[in-house]
Coordinates of C-alpha atoms in Angstrom, one line a residue:
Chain A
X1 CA 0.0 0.0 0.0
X2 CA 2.6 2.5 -0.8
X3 CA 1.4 5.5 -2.4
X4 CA 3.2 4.1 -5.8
X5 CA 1.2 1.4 -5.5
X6 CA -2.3 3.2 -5.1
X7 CA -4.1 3.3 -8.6
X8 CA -5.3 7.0 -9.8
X9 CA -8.5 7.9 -9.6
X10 CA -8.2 9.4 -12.8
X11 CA -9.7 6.7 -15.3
X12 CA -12.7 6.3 -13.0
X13 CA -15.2 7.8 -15.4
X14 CA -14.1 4.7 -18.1
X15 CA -14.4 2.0 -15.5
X16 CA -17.9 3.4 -13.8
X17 CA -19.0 4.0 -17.4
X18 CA -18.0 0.2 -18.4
X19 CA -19.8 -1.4 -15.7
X20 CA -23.2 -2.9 -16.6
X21 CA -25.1 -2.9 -13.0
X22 CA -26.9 -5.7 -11.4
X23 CA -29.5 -5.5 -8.5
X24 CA -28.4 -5.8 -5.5
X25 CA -24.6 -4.9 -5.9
X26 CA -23.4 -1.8 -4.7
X27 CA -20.3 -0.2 -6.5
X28 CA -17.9 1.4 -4.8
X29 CA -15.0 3.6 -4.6
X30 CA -11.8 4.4 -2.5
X31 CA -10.4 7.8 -2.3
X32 CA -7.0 8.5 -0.1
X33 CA -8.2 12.6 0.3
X34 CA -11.0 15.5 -0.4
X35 CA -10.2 15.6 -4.5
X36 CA -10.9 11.3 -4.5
X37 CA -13.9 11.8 -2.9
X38 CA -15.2 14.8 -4.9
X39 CA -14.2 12.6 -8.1
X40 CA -16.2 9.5 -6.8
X41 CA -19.3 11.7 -6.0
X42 CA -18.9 13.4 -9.8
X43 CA -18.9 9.9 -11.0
X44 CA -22.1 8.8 -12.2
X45 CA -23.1 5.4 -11.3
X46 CA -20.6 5.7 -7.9
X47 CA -22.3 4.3 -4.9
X48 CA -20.9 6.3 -1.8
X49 CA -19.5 4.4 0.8
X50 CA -18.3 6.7 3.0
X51 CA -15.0 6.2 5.3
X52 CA -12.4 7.6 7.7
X53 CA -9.0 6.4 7.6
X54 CA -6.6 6.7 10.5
X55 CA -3.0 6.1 10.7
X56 CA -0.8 4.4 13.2
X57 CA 2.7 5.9 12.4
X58 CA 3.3 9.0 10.9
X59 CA 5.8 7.4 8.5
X60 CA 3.2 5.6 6.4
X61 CA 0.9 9.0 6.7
X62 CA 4.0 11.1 5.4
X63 CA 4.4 8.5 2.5
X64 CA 1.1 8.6 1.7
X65 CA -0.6 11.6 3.0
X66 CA 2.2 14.1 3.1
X67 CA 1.2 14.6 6.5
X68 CA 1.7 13.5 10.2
X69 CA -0.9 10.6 11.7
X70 CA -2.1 13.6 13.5
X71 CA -2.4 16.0 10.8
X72 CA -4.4 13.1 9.2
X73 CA -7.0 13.1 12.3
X74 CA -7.6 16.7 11.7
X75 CA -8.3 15.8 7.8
X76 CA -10.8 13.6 9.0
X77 CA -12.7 16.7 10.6
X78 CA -13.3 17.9 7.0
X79 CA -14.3 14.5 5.1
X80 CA -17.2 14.3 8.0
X81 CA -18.3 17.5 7.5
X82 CA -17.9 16.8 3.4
X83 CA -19.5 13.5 4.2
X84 CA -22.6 15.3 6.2
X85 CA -22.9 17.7 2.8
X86 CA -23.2 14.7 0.6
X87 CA -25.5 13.3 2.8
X88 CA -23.7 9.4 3.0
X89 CA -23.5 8.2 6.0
X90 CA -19.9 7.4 7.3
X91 CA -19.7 3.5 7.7
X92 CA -16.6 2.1 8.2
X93 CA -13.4 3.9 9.9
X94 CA -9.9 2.1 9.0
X95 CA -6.7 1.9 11.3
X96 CA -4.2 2.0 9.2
X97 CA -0.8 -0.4 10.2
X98 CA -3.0 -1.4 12.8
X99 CA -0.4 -4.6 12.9
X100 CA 2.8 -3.1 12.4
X101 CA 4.8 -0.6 9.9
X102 CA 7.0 -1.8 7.8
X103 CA 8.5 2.2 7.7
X104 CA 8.3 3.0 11.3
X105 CA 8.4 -0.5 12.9
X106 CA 6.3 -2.2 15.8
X107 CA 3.2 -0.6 16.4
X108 CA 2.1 -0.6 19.9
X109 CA -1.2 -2.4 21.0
X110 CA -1.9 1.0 22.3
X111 CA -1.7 2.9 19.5
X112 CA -4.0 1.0 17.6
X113 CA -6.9 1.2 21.0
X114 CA -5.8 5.1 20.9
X115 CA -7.4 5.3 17.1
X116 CA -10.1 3.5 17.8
X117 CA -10.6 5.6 20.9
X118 CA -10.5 8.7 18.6
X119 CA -12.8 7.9 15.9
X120 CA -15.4 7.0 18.7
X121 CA -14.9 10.5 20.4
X122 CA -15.2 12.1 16.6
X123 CA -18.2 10.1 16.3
X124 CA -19.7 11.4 19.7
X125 CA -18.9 15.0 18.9
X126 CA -19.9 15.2 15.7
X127 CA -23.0 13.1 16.1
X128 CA -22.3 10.3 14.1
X129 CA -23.1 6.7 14.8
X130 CA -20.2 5.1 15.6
X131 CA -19.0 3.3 12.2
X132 CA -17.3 0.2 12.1
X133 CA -13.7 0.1 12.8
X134 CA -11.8 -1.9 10.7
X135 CA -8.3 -2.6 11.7
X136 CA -6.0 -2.6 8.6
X137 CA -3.0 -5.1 8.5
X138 CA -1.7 -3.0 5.8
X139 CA 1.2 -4.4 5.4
X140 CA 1.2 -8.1 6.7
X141 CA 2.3 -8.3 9.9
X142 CA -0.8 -9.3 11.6
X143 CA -0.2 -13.3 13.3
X144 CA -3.7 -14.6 14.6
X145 CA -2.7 -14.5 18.6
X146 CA -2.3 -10.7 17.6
X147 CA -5.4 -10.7 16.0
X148 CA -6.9 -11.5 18.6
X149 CA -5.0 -9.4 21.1
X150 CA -5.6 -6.6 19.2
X151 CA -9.3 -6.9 18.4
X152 CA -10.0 -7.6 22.0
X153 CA -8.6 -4.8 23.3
X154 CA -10.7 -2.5 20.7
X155 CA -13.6 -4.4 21.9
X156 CA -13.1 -4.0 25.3
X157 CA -12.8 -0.5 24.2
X158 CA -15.9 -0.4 22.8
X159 CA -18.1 -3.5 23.1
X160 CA -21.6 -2.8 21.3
X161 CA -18.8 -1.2 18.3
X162 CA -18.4 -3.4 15.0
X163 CA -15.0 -4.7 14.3
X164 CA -13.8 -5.5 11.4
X165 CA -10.6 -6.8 9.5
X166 CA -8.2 -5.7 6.3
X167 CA -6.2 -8.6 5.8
X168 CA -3.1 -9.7 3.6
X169 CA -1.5 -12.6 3.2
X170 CA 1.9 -11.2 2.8
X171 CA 3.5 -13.6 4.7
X172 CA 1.1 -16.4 5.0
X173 CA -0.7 -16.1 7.8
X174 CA -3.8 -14.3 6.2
X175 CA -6.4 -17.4 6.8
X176 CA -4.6 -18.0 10.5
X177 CA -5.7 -14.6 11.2
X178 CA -9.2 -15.3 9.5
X179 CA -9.7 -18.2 11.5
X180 CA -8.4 -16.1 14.8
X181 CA -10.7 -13.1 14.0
X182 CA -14.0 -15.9 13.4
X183 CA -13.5 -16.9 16.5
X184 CA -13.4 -13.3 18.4
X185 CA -16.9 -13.2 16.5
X186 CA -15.5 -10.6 13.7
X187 CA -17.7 -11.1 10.7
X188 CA -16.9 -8.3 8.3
X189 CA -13.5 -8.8 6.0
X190 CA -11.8 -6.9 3.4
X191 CA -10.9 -9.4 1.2
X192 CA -9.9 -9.5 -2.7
X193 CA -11.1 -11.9 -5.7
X194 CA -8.3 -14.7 -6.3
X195 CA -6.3 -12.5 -3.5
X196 CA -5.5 -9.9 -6.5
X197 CA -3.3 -6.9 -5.3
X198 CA 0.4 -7.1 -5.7
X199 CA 2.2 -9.5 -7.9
X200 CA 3.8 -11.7 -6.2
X201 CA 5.6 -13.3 -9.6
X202 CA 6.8 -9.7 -10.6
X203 CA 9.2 -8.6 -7.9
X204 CA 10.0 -11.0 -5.7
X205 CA 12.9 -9.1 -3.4
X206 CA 11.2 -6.0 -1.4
X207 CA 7.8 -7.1 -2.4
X208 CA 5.9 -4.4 0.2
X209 CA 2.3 -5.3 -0.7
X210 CA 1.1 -8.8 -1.6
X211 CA -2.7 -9.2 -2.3
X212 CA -5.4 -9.2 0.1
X213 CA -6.8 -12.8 1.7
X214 CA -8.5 -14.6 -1.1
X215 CA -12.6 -14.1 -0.9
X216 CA -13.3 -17.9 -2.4
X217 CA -10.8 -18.8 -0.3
X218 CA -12.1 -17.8 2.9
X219 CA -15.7 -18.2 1.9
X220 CA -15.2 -21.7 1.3
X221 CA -13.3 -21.6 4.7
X222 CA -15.8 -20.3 6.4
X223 CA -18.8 -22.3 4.9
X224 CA -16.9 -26.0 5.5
X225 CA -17.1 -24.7 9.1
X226 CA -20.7 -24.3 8.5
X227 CA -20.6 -20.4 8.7
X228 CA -23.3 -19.2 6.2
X229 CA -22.4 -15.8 4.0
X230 CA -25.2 -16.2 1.9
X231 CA -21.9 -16.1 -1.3
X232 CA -22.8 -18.6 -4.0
X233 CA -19.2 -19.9 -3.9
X234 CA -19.4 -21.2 -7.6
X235 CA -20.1 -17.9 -9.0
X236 CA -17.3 -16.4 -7.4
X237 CA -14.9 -19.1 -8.4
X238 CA -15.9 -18.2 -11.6
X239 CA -15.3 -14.5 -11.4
X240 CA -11.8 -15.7 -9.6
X241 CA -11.4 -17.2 -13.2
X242 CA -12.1 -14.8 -15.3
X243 CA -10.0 -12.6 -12.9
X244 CA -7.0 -14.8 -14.6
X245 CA -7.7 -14.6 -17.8
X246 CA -8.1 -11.2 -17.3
X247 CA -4.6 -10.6 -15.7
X248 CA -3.1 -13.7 -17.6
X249 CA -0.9 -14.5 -14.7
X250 CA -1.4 -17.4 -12.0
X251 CA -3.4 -15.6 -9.8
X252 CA -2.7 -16.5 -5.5
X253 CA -6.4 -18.4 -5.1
X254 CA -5.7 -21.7 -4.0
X255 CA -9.0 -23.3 -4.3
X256 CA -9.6 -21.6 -8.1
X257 CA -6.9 -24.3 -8.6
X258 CA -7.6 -27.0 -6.7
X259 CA -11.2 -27.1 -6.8
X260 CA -14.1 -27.7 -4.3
X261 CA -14.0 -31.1 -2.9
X262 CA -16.2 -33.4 -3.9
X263 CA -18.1 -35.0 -1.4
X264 CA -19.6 -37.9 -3.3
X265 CA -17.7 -38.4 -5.8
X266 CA -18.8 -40.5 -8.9
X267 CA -15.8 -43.3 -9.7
X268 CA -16.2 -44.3 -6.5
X269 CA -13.9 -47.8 -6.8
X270 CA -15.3 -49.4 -3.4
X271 CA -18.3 -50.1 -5.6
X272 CA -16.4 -52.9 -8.0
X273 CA -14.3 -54.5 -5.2
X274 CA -15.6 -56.3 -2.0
X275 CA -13.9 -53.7 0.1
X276 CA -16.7 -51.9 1.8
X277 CA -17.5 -54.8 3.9
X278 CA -14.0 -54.1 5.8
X279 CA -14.9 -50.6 6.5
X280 CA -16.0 -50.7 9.7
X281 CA -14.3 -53.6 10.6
X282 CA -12.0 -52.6 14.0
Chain B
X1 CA -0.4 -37.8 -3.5
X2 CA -1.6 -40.1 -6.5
X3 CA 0.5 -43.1 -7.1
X4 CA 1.3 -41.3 -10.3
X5 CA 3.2 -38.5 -8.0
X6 CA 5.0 -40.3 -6.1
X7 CA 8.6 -40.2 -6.3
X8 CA 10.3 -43.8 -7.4
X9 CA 13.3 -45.2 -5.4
X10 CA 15.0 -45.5 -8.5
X11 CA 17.6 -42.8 -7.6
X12 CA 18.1 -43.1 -4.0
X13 CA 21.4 -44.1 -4.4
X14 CA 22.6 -41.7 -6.0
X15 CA 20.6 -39.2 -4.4
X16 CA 22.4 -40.2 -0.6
X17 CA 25.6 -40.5 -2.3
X18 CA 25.4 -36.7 -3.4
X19 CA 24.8 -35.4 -0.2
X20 CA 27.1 -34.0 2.3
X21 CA 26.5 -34.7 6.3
X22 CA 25.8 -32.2 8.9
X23 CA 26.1 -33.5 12.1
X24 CA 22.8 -33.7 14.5
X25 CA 21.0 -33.7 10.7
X26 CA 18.7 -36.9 9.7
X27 CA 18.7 -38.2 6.3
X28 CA 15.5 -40.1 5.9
X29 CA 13.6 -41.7 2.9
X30 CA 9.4 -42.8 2.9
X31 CA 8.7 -45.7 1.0
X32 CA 5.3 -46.9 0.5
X33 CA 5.8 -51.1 0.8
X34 CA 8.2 -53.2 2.1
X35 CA 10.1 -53.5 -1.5
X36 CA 11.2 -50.1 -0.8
X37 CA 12.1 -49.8 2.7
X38 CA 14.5 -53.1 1.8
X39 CA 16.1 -50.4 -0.9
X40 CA 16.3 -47.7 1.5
X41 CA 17.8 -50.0 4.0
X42 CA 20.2 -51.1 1.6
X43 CA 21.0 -47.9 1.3
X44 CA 24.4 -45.8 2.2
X45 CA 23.6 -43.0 4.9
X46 CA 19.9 -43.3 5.2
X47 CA 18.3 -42.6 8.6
X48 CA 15.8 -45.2 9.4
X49 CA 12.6 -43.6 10.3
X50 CA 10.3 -46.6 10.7
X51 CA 6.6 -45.6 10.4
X52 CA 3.3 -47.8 9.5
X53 CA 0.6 -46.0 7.2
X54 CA -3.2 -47.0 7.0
X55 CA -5.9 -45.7 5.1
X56 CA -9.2 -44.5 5.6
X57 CA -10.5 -45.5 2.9
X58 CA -10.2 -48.2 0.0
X59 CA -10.7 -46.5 -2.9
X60 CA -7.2 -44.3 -2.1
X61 CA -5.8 -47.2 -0.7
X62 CA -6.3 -49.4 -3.9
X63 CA -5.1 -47.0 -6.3
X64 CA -1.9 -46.4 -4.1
X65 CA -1.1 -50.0 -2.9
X66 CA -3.4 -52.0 -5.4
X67 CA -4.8 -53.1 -1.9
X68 CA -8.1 -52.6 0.2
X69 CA -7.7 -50.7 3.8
X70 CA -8.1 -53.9 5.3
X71 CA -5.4 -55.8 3.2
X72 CA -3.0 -52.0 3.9
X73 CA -4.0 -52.8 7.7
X74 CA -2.7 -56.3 7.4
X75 CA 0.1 -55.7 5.3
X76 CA 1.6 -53.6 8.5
X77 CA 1.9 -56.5 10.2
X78 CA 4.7 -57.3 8.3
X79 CA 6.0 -53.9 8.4
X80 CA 6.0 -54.1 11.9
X81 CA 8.1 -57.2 12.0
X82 CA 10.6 -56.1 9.5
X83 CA 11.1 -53.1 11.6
X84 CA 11.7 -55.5 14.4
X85 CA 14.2 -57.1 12.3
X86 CA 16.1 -54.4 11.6
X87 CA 16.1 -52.3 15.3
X88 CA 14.3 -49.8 14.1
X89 CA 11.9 -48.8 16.6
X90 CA 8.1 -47.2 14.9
X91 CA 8.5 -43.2 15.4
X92 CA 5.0 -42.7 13.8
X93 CA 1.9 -43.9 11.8
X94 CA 0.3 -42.1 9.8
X95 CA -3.7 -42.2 9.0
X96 CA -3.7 -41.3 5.1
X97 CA -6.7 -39.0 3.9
X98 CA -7.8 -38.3 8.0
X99 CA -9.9 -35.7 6.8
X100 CA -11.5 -36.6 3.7
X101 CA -10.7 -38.4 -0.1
X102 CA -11.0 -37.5 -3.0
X103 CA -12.3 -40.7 -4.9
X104 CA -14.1 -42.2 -1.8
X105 CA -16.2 -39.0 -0.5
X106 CA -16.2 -38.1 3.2
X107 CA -14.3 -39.6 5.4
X108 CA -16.4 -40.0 8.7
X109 CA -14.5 -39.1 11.9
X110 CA -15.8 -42.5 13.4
X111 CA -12.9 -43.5 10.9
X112 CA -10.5 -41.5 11.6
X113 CA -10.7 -42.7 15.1
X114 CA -11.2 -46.8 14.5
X115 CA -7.9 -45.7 12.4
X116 CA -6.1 -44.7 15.7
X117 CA -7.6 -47.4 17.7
X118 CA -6.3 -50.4 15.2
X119 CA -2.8 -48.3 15.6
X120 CA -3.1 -48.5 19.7
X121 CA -4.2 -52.3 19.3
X122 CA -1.1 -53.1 17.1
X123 CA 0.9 -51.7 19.2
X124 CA 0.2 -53.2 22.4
X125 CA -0.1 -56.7 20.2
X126 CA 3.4 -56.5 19.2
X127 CA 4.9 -54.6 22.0
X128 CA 6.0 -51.4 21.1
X129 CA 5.5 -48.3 22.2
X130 CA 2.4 -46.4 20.9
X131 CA 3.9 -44.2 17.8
X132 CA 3.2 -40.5 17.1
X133 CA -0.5 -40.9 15.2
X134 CA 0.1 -39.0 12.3
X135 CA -3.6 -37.1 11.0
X136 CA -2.9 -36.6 7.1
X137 CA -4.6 -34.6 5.3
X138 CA -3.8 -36.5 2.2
X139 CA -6.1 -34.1 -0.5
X140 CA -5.9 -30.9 1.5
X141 CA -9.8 -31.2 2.9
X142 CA -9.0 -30.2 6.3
X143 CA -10.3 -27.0 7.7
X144 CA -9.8 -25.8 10.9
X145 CA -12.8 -26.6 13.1
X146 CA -12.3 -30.2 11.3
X147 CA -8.8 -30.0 12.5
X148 CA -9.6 -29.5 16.7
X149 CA -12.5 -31.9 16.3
X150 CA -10.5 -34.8 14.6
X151 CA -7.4 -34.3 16.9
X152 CA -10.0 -33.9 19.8
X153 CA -11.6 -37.1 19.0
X154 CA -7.9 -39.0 18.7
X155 CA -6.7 -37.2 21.8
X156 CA -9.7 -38.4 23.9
X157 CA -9.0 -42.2 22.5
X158 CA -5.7 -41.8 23.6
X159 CA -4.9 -39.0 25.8
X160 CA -1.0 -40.0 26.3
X161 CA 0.0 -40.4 22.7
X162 CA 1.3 -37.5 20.8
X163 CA -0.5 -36.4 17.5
X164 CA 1.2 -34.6 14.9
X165 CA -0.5 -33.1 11.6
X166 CA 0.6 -33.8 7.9
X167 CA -1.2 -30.9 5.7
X168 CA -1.3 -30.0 2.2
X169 CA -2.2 -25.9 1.7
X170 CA -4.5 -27.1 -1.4
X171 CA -7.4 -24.6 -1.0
X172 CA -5.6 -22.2 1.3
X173 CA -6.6 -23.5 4.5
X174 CA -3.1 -24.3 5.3
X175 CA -2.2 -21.6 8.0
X176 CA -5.7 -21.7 9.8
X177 CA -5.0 -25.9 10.2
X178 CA -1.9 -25.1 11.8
X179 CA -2.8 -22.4 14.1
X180 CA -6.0 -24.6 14.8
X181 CA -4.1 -27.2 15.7
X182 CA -1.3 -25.0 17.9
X183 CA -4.5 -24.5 19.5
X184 CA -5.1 -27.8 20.1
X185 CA -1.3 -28.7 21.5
X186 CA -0.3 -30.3 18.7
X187 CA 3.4 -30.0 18.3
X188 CA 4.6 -32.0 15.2
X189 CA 3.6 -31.0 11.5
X190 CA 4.8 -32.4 8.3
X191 CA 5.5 -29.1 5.9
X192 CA 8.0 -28.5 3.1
X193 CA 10.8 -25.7 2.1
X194 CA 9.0 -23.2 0.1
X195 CA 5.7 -25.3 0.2
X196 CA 7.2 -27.1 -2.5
X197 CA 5.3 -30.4 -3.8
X198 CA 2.7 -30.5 -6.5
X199 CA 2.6 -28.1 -9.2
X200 CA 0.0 -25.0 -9.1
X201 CA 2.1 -23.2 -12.5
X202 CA 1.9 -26.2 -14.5
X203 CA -1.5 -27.6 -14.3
X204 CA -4.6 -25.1 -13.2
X205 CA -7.2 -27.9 -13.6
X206 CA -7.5 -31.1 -11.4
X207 CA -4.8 -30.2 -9.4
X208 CA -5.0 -33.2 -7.1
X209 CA -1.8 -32.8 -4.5
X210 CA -0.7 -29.1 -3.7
X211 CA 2.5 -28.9 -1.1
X212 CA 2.6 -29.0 2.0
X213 CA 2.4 -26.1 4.4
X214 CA 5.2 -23.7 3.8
X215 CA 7.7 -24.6 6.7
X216 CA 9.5 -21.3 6.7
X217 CA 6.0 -19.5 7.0
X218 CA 5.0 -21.6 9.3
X219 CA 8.2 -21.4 11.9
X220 CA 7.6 -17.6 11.6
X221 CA 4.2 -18.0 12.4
X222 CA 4.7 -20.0 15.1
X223 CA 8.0 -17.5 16.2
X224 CA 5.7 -14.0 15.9
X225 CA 3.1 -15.5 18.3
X226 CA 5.7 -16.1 20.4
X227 CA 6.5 -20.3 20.2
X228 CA 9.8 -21.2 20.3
X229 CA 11.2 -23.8 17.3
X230 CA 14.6 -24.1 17.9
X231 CA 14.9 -23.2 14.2
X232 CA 17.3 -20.7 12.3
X233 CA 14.7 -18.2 10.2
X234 CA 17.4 -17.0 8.4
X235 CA 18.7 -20.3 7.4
X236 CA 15.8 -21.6 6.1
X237 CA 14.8 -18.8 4.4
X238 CA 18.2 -19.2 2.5
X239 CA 17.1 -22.9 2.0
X240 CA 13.9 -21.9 0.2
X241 CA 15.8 -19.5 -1.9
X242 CA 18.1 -22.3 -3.0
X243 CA 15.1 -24.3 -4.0
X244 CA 13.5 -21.7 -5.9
X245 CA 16.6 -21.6 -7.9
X246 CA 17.0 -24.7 -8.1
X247 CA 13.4 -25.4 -9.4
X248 CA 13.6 -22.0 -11.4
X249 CA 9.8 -21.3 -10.9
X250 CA 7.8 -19.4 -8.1
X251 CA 7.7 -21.0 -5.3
X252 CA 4.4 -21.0 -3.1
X253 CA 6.7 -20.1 0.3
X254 CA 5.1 -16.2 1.2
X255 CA 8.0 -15.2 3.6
X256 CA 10.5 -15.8 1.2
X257 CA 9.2 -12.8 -0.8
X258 CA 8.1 -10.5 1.3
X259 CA 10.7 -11.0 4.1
X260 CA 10.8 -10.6 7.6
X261 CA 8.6 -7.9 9.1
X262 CA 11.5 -5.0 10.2
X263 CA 11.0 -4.1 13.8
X264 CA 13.5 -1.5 13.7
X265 CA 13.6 0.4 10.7
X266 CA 16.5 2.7 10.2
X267 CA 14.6 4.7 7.4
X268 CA 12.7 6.4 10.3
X269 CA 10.7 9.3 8.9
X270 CA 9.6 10.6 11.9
X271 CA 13.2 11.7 12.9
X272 CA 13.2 14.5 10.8
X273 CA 9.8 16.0 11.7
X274 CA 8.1 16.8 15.0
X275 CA 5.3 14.6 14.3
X276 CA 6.9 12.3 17.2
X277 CA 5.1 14.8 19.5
X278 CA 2.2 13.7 18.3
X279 CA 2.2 10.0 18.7
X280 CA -0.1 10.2 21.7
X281 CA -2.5 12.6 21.6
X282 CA -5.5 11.2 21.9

């Protein structure tokens, strides 16, 4: 998530104007300042979804922001009030490096509670319901007993507050830290088709931002736990697929590769042999 | 793990002959029937490491061994005494496809268990100690609530005998089994250099055996939350470069390319501003 890496708003009009809608989906847009926002909302077709965003370390909010962490708070004053104007309601909040920096180092447990600590002051003073706070493993430190440190102590913070998670799978822990989150009851994830974001196969020394968790993945995590999302798992396997033909490039989704399991399968060879009468048989 | 993917013996041979000894290293070899542990015990420089193997289920089990799960079960018998013949005392056994199977369907965790049972009744038939049970999960089916209740369901069978995990990271699941299983005190795991084994580049379709678990993601894993391995990071991080050179593709191993987190980064932005005075406003 360097500020290299974050793609210009500036063919938005082509992409919003390419998109043939369906019911029921909302399309969205990110926007790292006042300018990205204005652009989104200028976009016909754009479906505001409005966030805060809320740094950790000042490093990563000089790199990207060209300001301090705290300078970045006082931003946030103005996209409320631009947020109130437009009349979208703000619904998410993201700690940035909630996990760790890769430019400034470890970030304390403490720093992370102090943001979310913040945006639910901002939210009480400028009469807002308190949005979800998603804590943003930004650049893939997160390990699940962190995870769950870390979204415990927001919780205890703030208990009635929705949590949610930004993960990557930079160094593979990403469906560790699913798995941890699940079971602290977090049920909202940022998540990325075939786990697109980065390129892994590009640049393999100093590679600062891998993709996001896989969404197949994890959905089909999640449902052979017998957690319901209401996804339709085959659909979005296909959409991982067409992802890859798209990008022409192994893409990181494991089970676009492997395939579902198949529960009953159909050359089932017990049925020609006298086997199945042993099955049972210790 | 189709027959089809199964290294031969053919080179072992040569393949001990090449390599140079570290001391307090073990150089072992799997075969897969008695023909082969003969070769490997005819072998220069190979480290016994007796184990037995059953299978859940008979449709695996005849397409690997051309034999039922009952005939596999009886055909440790004589594994067990050829072991006794040569001193090599039974380290582990391992139950093949614990968590499911491809051709055969589900694998019930009744199973799973009578697997572990027949092990525990061998044993105490032949007089040797109880082996590390081995839970493999052959076809990468596990997930990680799967994972606690299998192990659970062994552990309460057998509440002395250590259990140890062999898993593939075939639909991405990988990390979550092995942080599931952490949580479950389980303390051995089979995993590979670089998650190497199987092919994800080469064949997108049908792929039927991914690798293993990344071992060098997993140490790291295990190391940020604060487990201790014994193992050298750097080292093996060196290892899994070698073995992407030495396969000359992209290996599945995370960590490799994206290195370690930096705790300390010299680069330190906020040096040269005063946003330092800001850290902790809130």
């Amino acid at each position: 998530m360097s500020a290299k890496a974050v793609p210009t708003m500036a063919d938005i009009d082509q992409v919003f104007a390419g998109i043939t809608r369906q019911e029921g989906v909302r399309y969205t847009a990110l926007w790292l300042n006042e300018a990205g926002f204005r652009k989104a909302q200028a976009t016909a077709q754009v479906d505001i979804s409005a966030y805060l965003m809320f740094y950790t370390t000042d490093a990563l909010s000089l790199r990207n922001n060209n300001c301090t962490a705290q300078e970045m708070r006082e931003r946030q004053e103005k996209w409320i009030s631009l947020y109130k104007d437009a009349g979208a309601p703000i619904e998410s909040a993201y700690i940035v490096t909630a996990f760790g920096c890769n430019l400034q180092g470890e970030v304390p447990i403490a720093d992370t509670v102090a943001a979310a600590r913040h945006i639910i002051k901002l939210a009480r003073e400028h009469e807002f319901p308190v949005p979800r706070i998603m804590l943003a493993d930004t650049v893939g430190w997160a390990d699940p007993e962190d995870v769950k440190r870390r979204v415990g102590a927001v919780r205890e913070l703030a208990p009635d507050v929705s949590i949610g998670l930004h993960l990557h799978d930079t160094r593979g822990m990403g469906a560790a830290n699913v798995y941890a989150a699940l079971q602290m009851g977090v049920d909202m994830f940022d998540s990325s088709i075939a786990g697109l974001g980065g390129c892994p196969f590009a640049a393999h020394a100093n590679v600062h931002g891998a993709g996001n968790v896989s969404t197949e993945d994890m959905a089909h995590m999640c449902h052979e736990m017998g957690i319901e999302t209401g996804i339709d798992l085959d659909a979005l396997l296909e959409a991982a697929q067409v992802a890859e033909r798209v990008f022409d490039r192994p893409l990181a989704g494991k089970l676009m590769h492997a395939g579902r399991p198949n529960r009953h399968p159909v050359n089932n060879l017990v049925i020609s042999t006298d086997a199945g009468a042993h099955r049972d048989s210790t």
